[in-house]
mmCIF file of C-alpha atoms in Angstrom:
data_model
loop_
_atom_site.group_PDB
_atom_site.id
_atom_site.type_symbol
_atom_site.label_atom_id
_atom_site.label_comp_id
_atom_site.label_asym_id
_atom_site.label_seq_id
_atom_site.Cartn_x
_atom_site.Cartn_y
_atom_site.Cartn_z
ATOM 1 C CA MET L 1 0.000 0.000 0.000
ATOM 2 C CA SER L 2 1.779 3.146 -1.209
ATOM 3 C CA THR L 3 0.578 5.889 1.134
ATOM 4 C CA PRO L 4 2.294 7.994 3.794
ATOM 5 C CA LYS L 5 2.243 6.332 7.227
ATOM 6 C CA SER L 6 -0.079 9.008 8.634
ATOM 7 C CA ASN L 7 -2.698 8.099 6.026
ATOM 8 C CA ARG L 8 -2.605 4.326 6.320
ATOM 9 C CA LEU L 9 -5.399 3.944 8.875
ATOM 10 C CA PRO L 10 -7.735 6.238 6.917
ATOM 11 C CA PHE L 11 -6.805 4.288 3.779
ATOM 12 C CA VAL L 12 -7.697 1.013 5.515
ATOM 13 C CA PHE L 13 -11.000 2.538 6.588
ATOM 14 C CA ILE L 14 -11.774 3.516 2.984
ATOM 15 C CA LEU L 15 -10.982 0.027 1.677
ATOM 16 C CA ILE L 16 -13.194 -1.572 4.346
ATOM 17 C CA THR L 17 -15.985 0.832 3.398
ATOM 18 C CA LEU L 18 -15.693 -0.184 -0.259
ATOM 19 C CA ILE L 19 -15.754 -3.851 0.730
ATOM 20 C CA ILE L 20 -18.938 -3.299 2.742
ATOM 21 C CA ASP L 21 -20.480 -1.452 -0.231
ATOM 22 C CA ALA L 22 -19.670 -4.400 -2.497
ATOM 23 C CA MET L 23 -21.047 -6.890 0.040
ATOM 24 C CA GLY L 24 -24.479 -5.319 -0.227
ATOM 25 C CA ILE L 25 -25.630 -7.439 -3.158
ATOM 26 C CA GLY L 26 -23.780 -10.690 -2.445
ATOM 27 C CA LEU L 27 -24.632 -10.833 1.257
ATOM 28 C CA ILE L 28 -28.288 -11.704 0.786
ATOM 29 C CA LEU L 29 -27.950 -13.948 -2.280
ATOM 30 C CA PRO L 30 -27.562 -17.288 -0.457
ATOM 31 C CA VAL L 31 -30.534 -16.664 1.888
ATOM 32 C CA LEU L 32 -32.775 -14.830 -0.577
ATOM 33 C CA PRO L 33 -34.781 -17.844 -1.818
ATOM 34 C CA ASP L 34 -35.650 -18.873 1.753
ATOM 35 C CA LEU L 35 -36.210 -15.311 2.960
ATOM 36 C CA ILE L 36 -38.604 -14.458 0.123
ATOM 37 C CA GLY L 37 -40.324 -17.783 0.704
ATOM 38 C CA GLU L 38 -40.870 -16.822 4.346
ATOM 39 C CA LEU L 39 -42.292 -13.433 3.411
ATOM 40 C CA GLU L 40 -44.284 -14.270 0.281
ATOM 41 C CA GLY L 41 -44.532 -18.030 -0.145
ATOM 42 C CA GLY L 42 -44.955 -19.218 -3.730
ATOM 43 C CA THR L 43 -42.629 -21.143 -6.002
ATOM 44 C CA LEU L 44 -38.872 -20.835 -6.406
ATOM 45 C CA GLY L 45 -39.438 -19.126 -9.764
ATOM 46 C CA GLN L 46 -41.647 -16.493 -8.119
ATOM 47 C CA ALA L 47 -38.983 -15.946 -5.469
ATOM 48 C CA ALA L 48 -36.474 -15.394 -8.275
ATOM 49 C CA LEU L 49 -38.701 -12.650 -9.720
ATOM 50 C CA TRP L 50 -38.684 -10.811 -6.400
ATOM 51 C CA GLY L 51 -34.948 -11.396 -6.120
ATOM 52 C CA GLY L 52 -34.467 -9.648 -9.445
ATOM 53 C CA VAL L 53 -36.529 -6.666 -8.264
ATOM 54 C CA LEU L 54 -34.492 -6.389 -5.044
ATOM 55 C CA ALA L 55 -31.148 -6.573 -6.859
ATOM 56 C CA THR L 56 -32.250 -4.092 -9.511
ATOM 57 C CA SER L 57 -33.585 -1.563 -6.993
ATOM 58 C CA TYR L 58 -30.226 -1.615 -5.192
ATOM 59 C CA ALA L 59 -28.302 -1.085 -8.436
ATOM 60 C CA VAL L 60 -30.677 1.665 -9.640
ATOM 61 C CA MET L 61 -30.118 3.705 -6.501
ATOM 62 C CA GLN L 62 -26.343 3.301 -6.776
ATOM 63 C CA PHE L 63 -26.484 4.471 -10.399
ATOM 64 C CA LEU L 64 -28.721 7.461 -9.656
ATOM 65 C CA CYS L 65 -27.157 8.578 -6.388
ATOM 66 C CA GLY L 66 -23.427 7.948 -6.946
ATOM 67 C CA PRO L 67 -22.740 11.252 -8.762
ATOM 68 C CA THR L 68 -24.996 13.138 -6.344
ATOM 69 C CA ILE L 69 -23.233 11.818 -3.253
ATOM 70 C CA GLY L 70 -19.859 12.495 -4.870
ATOM 71 C CA SER L 71 -20.864 16.107 -5.548
ATOM 72 C CA LEU L 72 -22.168 16.481 -1.985
ATOM 73 C CA SER L 73 -18.752 15.367 -0.723
ATOM 74 C CA ASP L 74 -17.123 18.103 -2.833
ATOM 75 C CA ARG L 75 -19.363 20.626 -1.079
ATOM 76 C CA PHE L 76 -19.588 19.336 2.503
ATOM 77 C CA GLY L 77 -16.468 17.153 2.740
ATOM 78 C CA ARG L 78 -15.602 13.454 2.491
ATOM 79 C CA ARG L 79 -15.754 12.727 6.225
ATOM 80 C CA PRO L 80 -19.423 13.616 6.946
ATOM 81 C CA ILE L 81 -20.700 11.957 3.769
ATOM 82 C CA LEU L 82 -18.846 8.691 4.418
ATOM 83 C CA LEU L 83 -19.734 8.534 8.120
ATOM 84 C CA VAL L 84 -23.406 9.352 7.567
ATOM 85 C CA SER L 85 -23.591 6.740 4.790
ATOM 86 C CA LEU L 86 -22.146 4.082 7.093
ATOM 87 C CA ALA L 87 -24.582 4.996 9.881
ATOM 88 C CA VAL L 88 -27.522 4.730 7.479
ATOM 89 C CA MET L 89 -26.180 1.426 6.144
ATOM 90 C CA ALA L 90 -25.884 -0.080 9.641
ATOM 91 C CA ALA L 91 -29.445 0.963 10.500
ATOM 92 C CA ASP L 92 -30.677 -0.330 7.139
ATOM 93 C CA TYR L 93 -29.286 -3.817 7.805
ATOM 94 C CA VAL L 94 -31.118 -3.858 11.150
ATOM 95 C CA VAL L 95 -34.362 -2.958 9.368
ATOM 96 C CA MET L 96 -33.820 -5.803 6.887
ATOM 97 C CA ALA L 97 -33.191 -8.189 9.764
ATOM 98 C CA PHE L 98 -36.619 -7.377 11.221
ATOM 99 C CA ALA L 99 -38.507 -6.922 7.926
ATOM 100 C CA GLY L 100 -41.851 -8.682 8.108
ATOM 101 C CA SER L 101 -42.991 -7.985 4.552
ATOM 102 C CA ILE L 102 -41.448 -8.024 1.104
ATOM 103 C CA TRP L 103 -42.309 -4.335 0.681
ATOM 104 C CA LEU L 104 -40.349 -3.307 3.760
ATOM 105 C CA LEU L 105 -37.443 -5.410 2.506
ATOM 106 C CA LEU L 106 -37.666 -3.637 -0.867
ATOM 107 C CA ALA L 107 -37.736 -0.212 0.817
ATOM 108 C CA ALA L 108 -34.686 -1.177 2.860
ATOM 109 C CA ARG L 109 -32.826 -2.284 -0.284
ATOM 110 C CA ILE L 110 -33.586 1.087 -1.901
ATOM 111 C CA VAL L 111 -32.199 2.952 1.106
ATOM 112 C CA GLY L 112 -29.223 0.572 1.201
ATOM 113 C CA GLY L 113 -28.446 1.305 -2.445
ATOM 114 C CA ILE L 114 -28.343 5.031 -1.677
ATOM 115 C CA ALA L 115 -26.102 4.512 1.351
ATOM 116 C CA ALA L 116 -23.754 2.266 -0.647
ATOM 117 C CA ALA L 117 -23.369 4.782 -3.502
ATOM 118 C CA THR L 118 -20.159 6.129 -1.976
ATOM 119 C CA GLN L 119 -17.543 4.801 -4.419
ATOM 120 C CA SER L 120 -17.023 8.246 -5.954
ATOM 121 C CA THR L 121 -16.552 9.793 -2.492
ATOM 122 C CA ALA L 122 -14.185 7.031 -1.379
ATOM 123 C CA THR L 123 -12.054 7.260 -4.515
ATOM 124 C CA ALA L 124 -11.999 11.054 -4.203
ATOM 125 C CA PHE L 125 -10.635 10.639 -0.681
ATOM 126 C CA ILE L 126 -7.941 8.273 -2.010
ATOM 127 C CA ALA L 127 -6.983 10.897 -4.597
ATOM 128 C CA ASP L 128 -6.836 13.526 -1.860
ATOM 129 C CA ILE L 129 -4.365 11.591 0.333
ATOM 130 C CA SER L 130 -2.239 9.879 -2.345
ATOM 131 C CA ARG L 131 1.039 11.161 -3.736
ATOM 132 C CA PRO L 132 0.849 11.734 -7.518
ATOM 133 C CA GLU L 133 3.148 8.783 -8.243
ATOM 134 C CA ASP L 134 1.004 6.478 -6.080
ATOM 135 C CA LYS L 135 -2.481 7.319 -7.330
ATOM 136 C CA SER L 136 -2.719 4.629 -10.019
ATOM 137 C CA LYS L 137 -1.562 1.894 -7.629
ATOM 138 C CA ASN L 138 -3.929 3.050 -4.917
ATOM 139 C CA PHE L 139 -6.868 3.264 -7.303
ATOM 140 C CA GLY L 140 -6.101 -0.336 -8.280
ATOM 141 C CA LEU L 141 -6.940 -1.363 -4.724
ATOM 142 C CA VAL L 142 -10.456 -0.008 -5.233
ATOM 143 C CA GLY L 143 -11.173 -2.803 -7.712
ATOM 144 C CA ALA L 144 -9.580 -5.333 -5.377
ATOM 145 C CA SER L 145 -11.850 -4.150 -2.558
ATOM 146 C CA PHE L 146 -14.929 -4.759 -4.653
ATOM 147 C CA GLY L 147 -13.605 -8.211 -5.543
ATOM 148 C CA ILE L 148 -13.116 -9.010 -1.868
ATOM 149 C CA GLY L 149 -16.618 -7.749 -1.117
ATOM 150 C CA PHE L 150 -18.052 -10.027 -3.763
ATOM 151 C CA VAL L 151 -16.281 -12.960 -2.069
ATOM 152 C CA VAL L 152 -16.972 -12.029 1.536
ATOM 153 C CA GLY L 153 -20.650 -11.162 1.001
ATOM 154 C CA PRO L 154 -21.820 -14.570 -0.255
ATOM 155 C CA LEU L 155 -19.556 -16.395 2.208
ATOM 156 C CA ILE L 156 -20.999 -14.528 5.191
ATOM 157 C CA GLY L 157 -24.492 -14.896 3.804
ATOM 158 C CA GLY L 158 -24.047 -18.619 3.172
ATOM 159 C CA VAL L 159 -22.366 -19.526 6.472
ATOM 160 C CA LEU L 160 -24.600 -17.413 8.691
ATOM 161 C CA GLY L 161 -27.635 -18.372 6.648
ATOM 162 C CA GLU L 162 -27.380 -21.787 8.256
ATOM 163 C CA PHE L 163 -28.369 -20.073 11.536
ATOM 164 C CA GLY L 164 -31.409 -18.381 10.020
ATOM 165 C CA THR L 165 -32.317 -16.119 7.138
ATOM 166 C CA ARG L 166 -31.849 -12.962 9.241
ATOM 167 C CA ALA L 167 -28.417 -13.737 10.698
ATOM 168 C CA PRO L 168 -26.364 -12.255 7.782
ATOM 169 C CA PHE L 169 -28.065 -8.874 8.252
ATOM 170 C CA TYR L 170 -27.140 -8.681 11.929
ATOM 171 C CA ALA L 171 -23.510 -9.468 11.050
ATOM 172 C CA ALA L 172 -23.432 -6.786 8.345
ATOM 173 C CA ALA L 173 -24.938 -4.222 10.735
ATOM 174 C CA VAL L 174 -22.244 -4.981 13.326
ATOM 175 C CA LEU L 175 -19.489 -4.735 10.674
ATOM 176 C CA ALA L 176 -20.782 -1.386 9.396
ATOM 177 C CA THR L 177 -21.033 -0.081 12.971
ATOM 178 C CA PHE L 178 -17.472 -1.064 13.859
ATOM 179 C CA ASN L 179 -16.201 0.558 10.660
ATOM 180 C CA LEU L 180 -18.193 3.699 11.499
ATOM 181 C CA ILE L 181 -16.462 3.841 14.895
ATOM 182 C CA LEU L 182 -13.056 3.352 13.234
ATOM 183 C CA GLY L 183 -13.797 6.125 10.738
ATOM 184 C CA TRP L 184 -14.944 8.500 13.472
ATOM 185 C CA TYR L 185 -11.513 8.293 15.117
ATOM 186 C CA VAL L 186 -9.146 7.968 12.147
ATOM 187 C CA LEU L 187 -10.796 9.703 9.151
ATOM 188 C CA PRO L 188 -9.558 13.267 8.569
ATOM 189 C CA GLU L 189 -11.288 15.835 6.395
ATOM 190 C CA THR L 190 -9.456 16.398 3.101
ATOM 191 C CA VAL L 191 -11.738 18.967 1.445
ATOM 192 C CA THR L 192 -10.418 22.445 2.143
ATOM 193 C CA ASP L 193 -11.900 25.808 1.218
ATOM 194 C CA LYS L 194 -9.387 25.936 -1.651
ATOM 195 C CA ILE L 195 -10.916 22.939 -3.430
ATOM 196 C CA ARG L 196 -14.481 23.072 -2.098
ATOM 197 C CA ARG L 197 -17.049 23.790 -4.806
ATOM 198 C CA PRO L 198 -20.785 24.621 -4.707
ATOM 199 C CA PHE L 199 -23.262 21.810 -5.271
ATOM 200 C CA ASP L 200 -24.619 21.889 -8.834
ATOM 201 C CA TRP L 201 -27.367 19.505 -9.991
ATOM 202 C CA ARG L 202 -26.116 19.746 -13.572
ATOM 203 C CA ARG L 203 -22.780 18.238 -12.495
ATOM 204 C CA ALA L 204 -24.466 15.696 -10.212
ATOM 205 C CA ASN L 205 -26.252 14.129 -13.173
ATOM 206 C CA PRO L 206 -25.380 10.491 -14.021
ATOM 207 C CA LEU L 207 -26.123 11.144 -17.700
ATOM 208 C CA GLY L 208 -23.747 14.094 -18.061
ATOM 209 C CA ALA L 209 -20.718 12.034 -19.065
ATOM 210 C CA PHE L 210 -22.671 10.400 -21.905
ATOM 211 C CA ARG L 211 -23.015 13.767 -23.624
ATOM 212 C CA HIS L 212 -19.396 14.830 -23.212
ATOM 213 C CA ILE L 213 -17.102 11.858 -23.693
ATOM 214 C CA GLY L 214 -19.253 9.429 -25.671
ATOM 215 C CA ALA L 215 -18.429 11.226 -28.925
ATOM 216 C CA LEU L 216 -14.778 10.085 -28.961
ATOM 217 C CA PRO L 217 -14.018 7.951 -32.077
ATOM 218 C CA GLY L 218 -14.411 4.234 -31.459
ATOM 219 C CA LEU L 219 -15.491 4.587 -27.841
ATOM 220 C CA LYS L 220 -19.148 3.740 -28.386
ATOM 221 C CA ARG L 221 -18.235 0.335 -29.827
ATOM 222 C CA TYR L 222 -16.125 -0.550 -26.794
ATOM 223 C CA LEU L 223 -18.799 0.758 -24.433
ATOM 224 C CA ALA L 224 -21.394 -1.406 -26.199
ATOM 225 C CA LEU L 225 -19.149 -4.459 -25.813
ATOM 226 C CA PHE L 226 -18.496 -3.595 -22.171
ATOM 227 C CA PHE L 227 -22.218 -3.286 -21.449
ATOM 228 C CA LEU L 228 -23.111 -6.532 -23.234
ATOM 229 C CA TYR L 229 -20.345 -8.438 -21.454
ATOM 230 C CA GLU L 230 -21.312 -7.092 -18.022
ATOM 231 C CA PHE L 231 -24.983 -7.856 -18.741
ATOM 232 C CA ALA L 232 -24.150 -11.466 -19.628
ATOM 233 C CA PHE L 233 -21.695 -11.933 -16.755
ATOM 234 C CA PHE L 234 -24.217 -10.675 -14.193
ATOM 235 C CA VAL L 235 -26.133 -13.926 -14.729
ATOM 236 C CA TYR L 236 -24.079 -15.408 -11.857
ATOM 237 C CA PRO L 237 -25.235 -13.181 -8.978
ATOM 238 C CA ALA L 238 -28.673 -12.780 -10.577
ATOM 239 C CA ILE L 239 -29.779 -16.430 -10.691
ATOM 240 C CA TRP L 240 -27.042 -18.593 -9.130
ATOM 241 C CA ALA L 241 -28.868 -19.134 -5.812
ATOM 242 C CA TYR L 242 -32.059 -20.138 -7.624
ATOM 243 C CA PHE L 243 -30.338 -22.172 -10.340
ATOM 244 C CA THR L 244 -28.331 -24.258 -7.874
ATOM 245 C CA ARG L 245 -31.373 -24.798 -5.641
ATOM 246 C CA ALA L 246 -33.458 -25.997 -8.588
ATOM 247 C CA GLN L 247 -30.734 -28.034 -10.316
ATOM 248 C CA PHE L 248 -28.784 -29.478 -7.365
ATOM 249 C CA GLY L 249 -30.840 -28.771 -4.233
ATOM 250 C CA TRP L 250 -28.018 -26.725 -2.685
ATOM 251 C CA GLU L 251 -28.558 -25.087 0.687
ATOM 252 C CA PRO L 252 -27.370 -21.515 1.512
ATOM 253 C CA GLY L 253 -23.993 -22.717 2.828
ATOM 254 C CA MET L 254 -23.085 -24.424 -0.448
ATOM 255 C CA VAL L 255 -24.374 -21.477 -2.480
ATOM 256 C CA GLY L 256 -22.170 -19.130 -0.457
ATOM 257 C CA LEU L 257 -19.150 -21.418 -0.814
ATOM 258 C CA SER L 258 -19.525 -21.661 -4.587
ATOM 259 C CA LEU L 259 -19.948 -17.901 -4.987
ATOM 260 C CA GLY L 260 -16.943 -17.382 -2.728
ATOM 261 C CA LEU L 261 -14.828 -19.658 -4.933
ATOM 262 C CA PHE L 262 -16.024 -17.737 -7.965
ATOM 263 C CA GLY L 263 -15.164 -14.384 -6.387
ATOM 264 C CA ILE L 264 -11.682 -15.541 -5.355
ATOM 265 C CA ALA L 265 -11.046 -16.778 -8.885
ATOM 266 C CA ILE L 266 -12.254 -13.471 -10.355
ATOM 267 C CA ALA L 267 -9.949 -11.527 -8.029
ATOM 268 C CA PHE L 268 -7.007 -13.737 -9.047
ATOM 269 C CA VAL L 269 -7.712 -13.404 -12.771
ATOM 270 C CA GLN L 270 -8.203 -9.638 -12.727
ATOM 271 C CA GLY L 271 -5.573 -8.872 -10.112
ATOM 272 C CA VAL L 272 -2.778 -11.337 -10.998
ATOM 273 C CA LEU L 273 -3.355 -13.314 -14.183
ATOM 274 C CA ILE L 274 -4.202 -10.231 -16.236
ATOM 275 C CA ARG L 275 -0.630 -8.975 -15.657
ATOM 276 C CA VAL L 276 0.604 -12.042 -17.544
ATOM 277 C CA VAL L 277 -2.110 -12.313 -20.194
ATOM 278 C CA ILE L 278 -2.081 -8.720 -21.486
ATOM 279 C CA PRO L 279 1.715 -8.489 -22.101
ATOM 280 C CA ARG L 280 1.704 -11.836 -23.928
ATOM 281 C CA LEU L 281 -1.546 -11.665 -25.892
ATOM 282 C CA GLY L 282 -2.207 -7.945 -26.091
ATOM 283 C CA GLU L 283 -5.532 -6.377 -25.246
ATOM 284 C CA THR L 284 -7.241 -7.239 -28.538
ATOM 285 C CA ASN L 285 -6.419 -10.968 -28.388
ATOM 286 C CA ALA L 286 -7.252 -11.080 -24.675
ATOM 287 C CA ILE L 287 -10.732 -9.727 -25.440
ATOM 288 C CA LEU L 288 -11.185 -12.282 -28.229
ATOM 289 C CA TYR L 289 -10.032 -15.133 -25.960
ATOM 290 C CA GLY L 290 -12.410 -13.977 -23.199
ATOM 291 C CA PHE L 291 -15.458 -13.877 -25.463
ATOM 292 C CA VAL L 292 -14.739 -17.352 -26.864
ATOM 293 C CA PHE L 293 -13.961 -18.842 -23.439
ATOM 294 C CA ASN L 294 -17.137 -17.438 -21.901
ATOM 295 C CA PHE L 295 -19.222 -18.673 -24.853
ATOM 296 C CA PHE L 296 -18.297 -22.269 -24.022
ATOM 297 C CA ALA L 297 -18.392 -21.691 -20.252
ATOM 298 C CA PHE L 298 -22.017 -20.558 -20.460
ATOM 299 C CA ILE L 299 -22.895 -23.618 -22.542
ATOM 300 C CA ALA L 300 -21.284 -25.874 -19.926
ATOM 301 C CA LEU L 301 -23.186 -24.270 -17.055
ATOM 302 C CA GLY L 302 -26.468 -24.387 -18.935
ATOM 303 C CA LEU L 303 -26.088 -28.130 -19.475
ATOM 304 C CA VAL L 304 -24.396 -29.290 -16.248
ATOM 305 C CA THR L 305 -26.411 -31.690 -14.089
ATOM 306 C CA SER L 306 -23.720 -32.899 -11.664
ATOM 307 C CA PRO L 307 -23.306 -30.788 -8.497
ATOM 308 C CA THR L 308 -19.668 -31.902 -8.172
ATOM 309 C CA LEU L 309 -18.889 -30.847 -11.736
ATOM 310 C CA ALA L 310 -20.682 -27.528 -11.161
ATOM 311 C CA LEU L 311 -18.518 -26.846 -8.105
ATOM 312 C CA ILE L 312 -15.380 -27.655 -10.122
ATOM 313 C CA LEU L 313 -16.506 -25.429 -12.991
ATOM 314 C CA THR L 314 -17.331 -22.477 -10.715
ATOM 315 C CA PRO L 315 -13.760 -21.157 -10.222
ATOM 316 C CA MET L 316 -12.639 -22.316 -13.692
ATOM 317 C CA ILE L 317 -15.196 -20.174 -15.539
ATOM 318 C CA ALA L 318 -13.582 -17.068 -14.037
ATOM 319 C CA LEU L 319 -10.674 -17.559 -16.479
ATOM 320 C CA GLY L 320 -12.693 -15.627 -19.039
ATOM 321 C CA ALA L 321 -12.856 -12.524 -16.839
ATOM 322 C CA VAL L 322 -9.883 -10.902 -18.606
ATOM 323 C CA VAL L 323 -12.378 -9.147 -20.881
ATOM 324 C CA THR L 324 -13.306 -6.329 -18.490
ATOM 325 C CA PRO L 325 -9.796 -4.956 -17.761
ATOM 326 C CA ALA L 326 -8.754 -5.462 -21.405
ATOM 327 C CA LEU L 327 -11.736 -3.462 -22.657
ATOM 328 C CA GLN L 328 -11.021 -0.760 -20.099
ATOM 329 C CA GLY L 329 -7.420 -0.630 -21.319
ATOM 330 C CA CYS L 330 -8.553 -0.097 -24.906
ATOM 331 C CA MET L 331 -10.967 2.632 -23.892
ATOM 332 C CA SER L 332 -8.328 4.334 -21.774
ATOM 333 C CA LYS L 333 -6.090 4.663 -24.849
ATOM 334 C CA ILE L 334 -8.864 6.388 -26.773
ATOM 335 C CA ALA L 335 -9.512 9.018 -24.100
ATOM 336 C CA GLY L 336 -7.068 11.831 -23.403
ATOM 337 C CA ALA L 337 -5.053 12.184 -20.224
ATOM 338 C CA ASP L 338 -7.472 14.829 -18.962
ATOM 339 C CA GLN L 339 -10.511 12.594 -19.617
ATOM 340 C CA GLN L 340 -9.566 9.473 -17.686
ATOM 341 C CA GLY L 341 -11.674 10.225 -14.629
ATOM 342 C CA GLU L 342 -14.691 11.132 -16.730
ATOM 343 C CA LEU L 343 -14.211 7.953 -18.763
ATOM 344 C CA GLN L 344 -14.103 5.721 -15.686
ATOM 345 C CA GLY L 345 -17.253 7.374 -14.396
ATOM 346 C CA LEU L 346 -18.918 6.582 -17.709
ATOM 347 C CA VAL L 347 -17.693 2.975 -17.579
ATOM 348 C CA SER L 348 -19.042 2.690 -14.033
ATOM 349 C CA SER L 349 -22.411 3.971 -15.240
ATOM 350 C CA PHE L 350 -22.555 1.323 -17.973
ATOM 351 C CA ARG L 351 -21.749 -1.341 -15.405
ATOM 352 C CA SER L 352 -24.536 -0.049 -13.165
ATOM 353 C CA ILE L 353 -27.041 -0.103 -16.033
ATOM 354 C CA ALA L 354 -26.095 -3.724 -16.748
ATOM 355 C CA ALA L 355 -26.532 -4.533 -13.048
ATOM 356 C CA ILE L 356 -29.971 -2.887 -13.181
ATOM 357 C CA LEU L 357 -31.275 -4.674 -16.260
ATOM 358 C CA SER L 358 -29.642 -8.092 -16.095
ATOM 359 C CA PRO L 359 -31.320 -9.367 -12.880
ATOM 360 C CA LEU L 360 -34.748 -8.464 -14.239
ATOM 361 C CA VAL L 361 -34.164 -10.273 -17.526
ATOM 362 C CA MET L 362 -32.315 -13.282 -16.095
ATOM 363 C CA THR L 363 -34.817 -13.932 -13.308
ATOM 364 C CA GLN L 364 -37.729 -13.623 -15.741
ATOM 365 C CA ILE L 365 -36.127 -16.236 -17.982
ATOM 366 C CA PHE L 366 -35.518 -18.489 -14.968
ATOM 367 C CA PHE L 367 -39.164 -18.095 -13.933
ATOM 368 C CA PHE L 368 -40.546 -19.055 -17.342
ATOM 369 C CA SER L 369 -38.055 -21.899 -17.829
ATOM 370 C CA THR L 370 -38.919 -23.523 -14.485
ATOM 371 C CA ASP L 371 -42.689 -23.051 -14.532
ATOM 372 C CA PRO L 372 -44.467 -26.324 -13.637
ATOM 373 C CA ALA L 373 -47.705 -25.055 -15.223
ATOM 374 C CA ARG L 374 -45.987 -25.011 -18.615
ATOM 375 C CA GLY L 375 -44.234 -28.308 -18.037
ATOM 376 C CA ILE L 376 -40.828 -26.638 -18.494
ATOM 377 C CA ASP L 377 -37.837 -27.615 -16.366
ATOM 378 C CA MET L 378 -34.715 -25.948 -17.774
ATOM 379 C CA PRO L 379 -33.098 -23.910 -14.971
ATOM 380 C CA GLY L 380 -29.951 -23.335 -17.049
ATOM 381 C CA ALA L 381 -31.821 -21.255 -19.670
ATOM 382 C CA PRO L 382 -30.399 -17.873 -18.478
ATOM 383 C CA PHE L 383 -26.879 -19.173 -19.200
ATOM 384 C CA PHE L 384 -27.917 -19.885 -22.783
ATOM 385 C CA LEU L 385 -28.973 -16.245 -23.139
ATOM 386 C CA SER L 386 -25.516 -15.207 -21.900
ATOM 387 C CA MET L 387 -24.000 -17.584 -24.456
ATOM 388 C CA CYS L 388 -25.952 -15.835 -27.220
ATOM 389 C CA ILE L 389 -24.745 -12.460 -25.963
ATOM 390 C CA MET L 390 -21.136 -13.686 -26.189
ATOM 391 C CA ALA L 391 -21.819 -14.632 -29.818
ATOM 392 C CA LEU L 392 -23.181 -11.120 -30.417
ATOM 393 C CA CYS L 393 -20.050 -9.625 -28.823
ATOM 394 C CA LEU L 394 -17.881 -11.664 -31.166
ATOM 395 C CA ALA L 395 -19.949 -10.495 -34.156
ATOM 396 C CA ILE L 396 -19.421 -6.864 -33.126
ATOM 397 C CA PHE L 397 -15.753 -7.271 -32.225
ATOM 398 C CA LEU L 398 -14.289 -9.454 -34.983
ATOM 399 C CA PRO L 399 -14.912 -7.264 -38.078
ATOM 400 C CA ARG L 400 -12.871 -4.415 -36.588
ATOM 401 C CA ARG L 401 -10.432 -6.470 -34.533
ATOM 402 C CA ALA L 402 -7.451 -5.343 -36.592
ATOM 403 C CA THR L 403 -8.264 -1.642 -36.173
ATOM 404 C CA PRO L 404 -5.416 -0.083 -34.196
ATOM 405 C CA VAL L 405 -6.168 1.738 -30.955
ATOM 406 C CA THR L 406 -4.725 5.210 -30.935
ATOM 407 C CA ALA L 407 -3.300 6.777 -27.844
#
């Protein structure tokens, strides 16, 4: 960690905050089928529909409120925004733990999405405390934090889910509270009057970057590929708990374990393996490899009937996850040095839109493909949709594969 010693505890606090933000979706995945069953009853397919609504509402609020919260931190400071968000998050987990209706759970997920929309504030704080030569390395830890959150969330949800569907929420509330206490004592304010700026709704608009940077030559094609890939890849958190329950009869503990293995593999591929793949293959060939690999991985998951084979495949399918950083590398070369932050905000928005839409589509497909009234029993159908999307990505990418990327 390349930060001055005086900033290391605040830096740790920021990374923990980002991990907790990332846990928000994965934490409830293993227990969601049982929890929705408790609240609403109905079939597993109907529970999946509600699961898609809950995941989408969380992602929508992060997409809408991220720029707003970031702009508020420019006006009022990083410290109050981050501490208030953590306090709201801790209280929100308590509400979810006691929720007696699906509507209260949905309201809590909406509030949780707002409270978790602090990535822009957290990364701004990292920029504030980092030396110029350390900023890129420190920003890299932001992605690692989200990877850890994706691993830790399902693991906590799966393990504690064995003690009841509400147990993961109590644990998350305690974790958020302890981090709030840590932040209260170690987090300094980095926004001074010199850099403080008035709050402006026009700059706190999540669509603003689309108008400004989207016109760069070639960028729209890469953004389209990025969106399609993220949409297809989100099939895992969207339907994995329901798919494995229907196909293998897995309980929350096994669901959490499998998602944890997947998250660890993703972190390894994007944090370690990518440093070997890109220099040897180049970004263009790495993207091509990733699309082809994921095409066959989605076929395998759609057809698998052995729980042992599914558990073996779970970490292996992460080997195709080189696509995201390779696409980001290509886009970064198109944008100018003074547009990198704006570009990454735009990329983050596309990822959020995929996270909004994919759960709705994937859970609908799961519902219709596992409906006893229609005599259909094909829980792997959402993976076949992702396979088709990989084929579409290849069709978009291959004709212009040889086009050089300009700096």
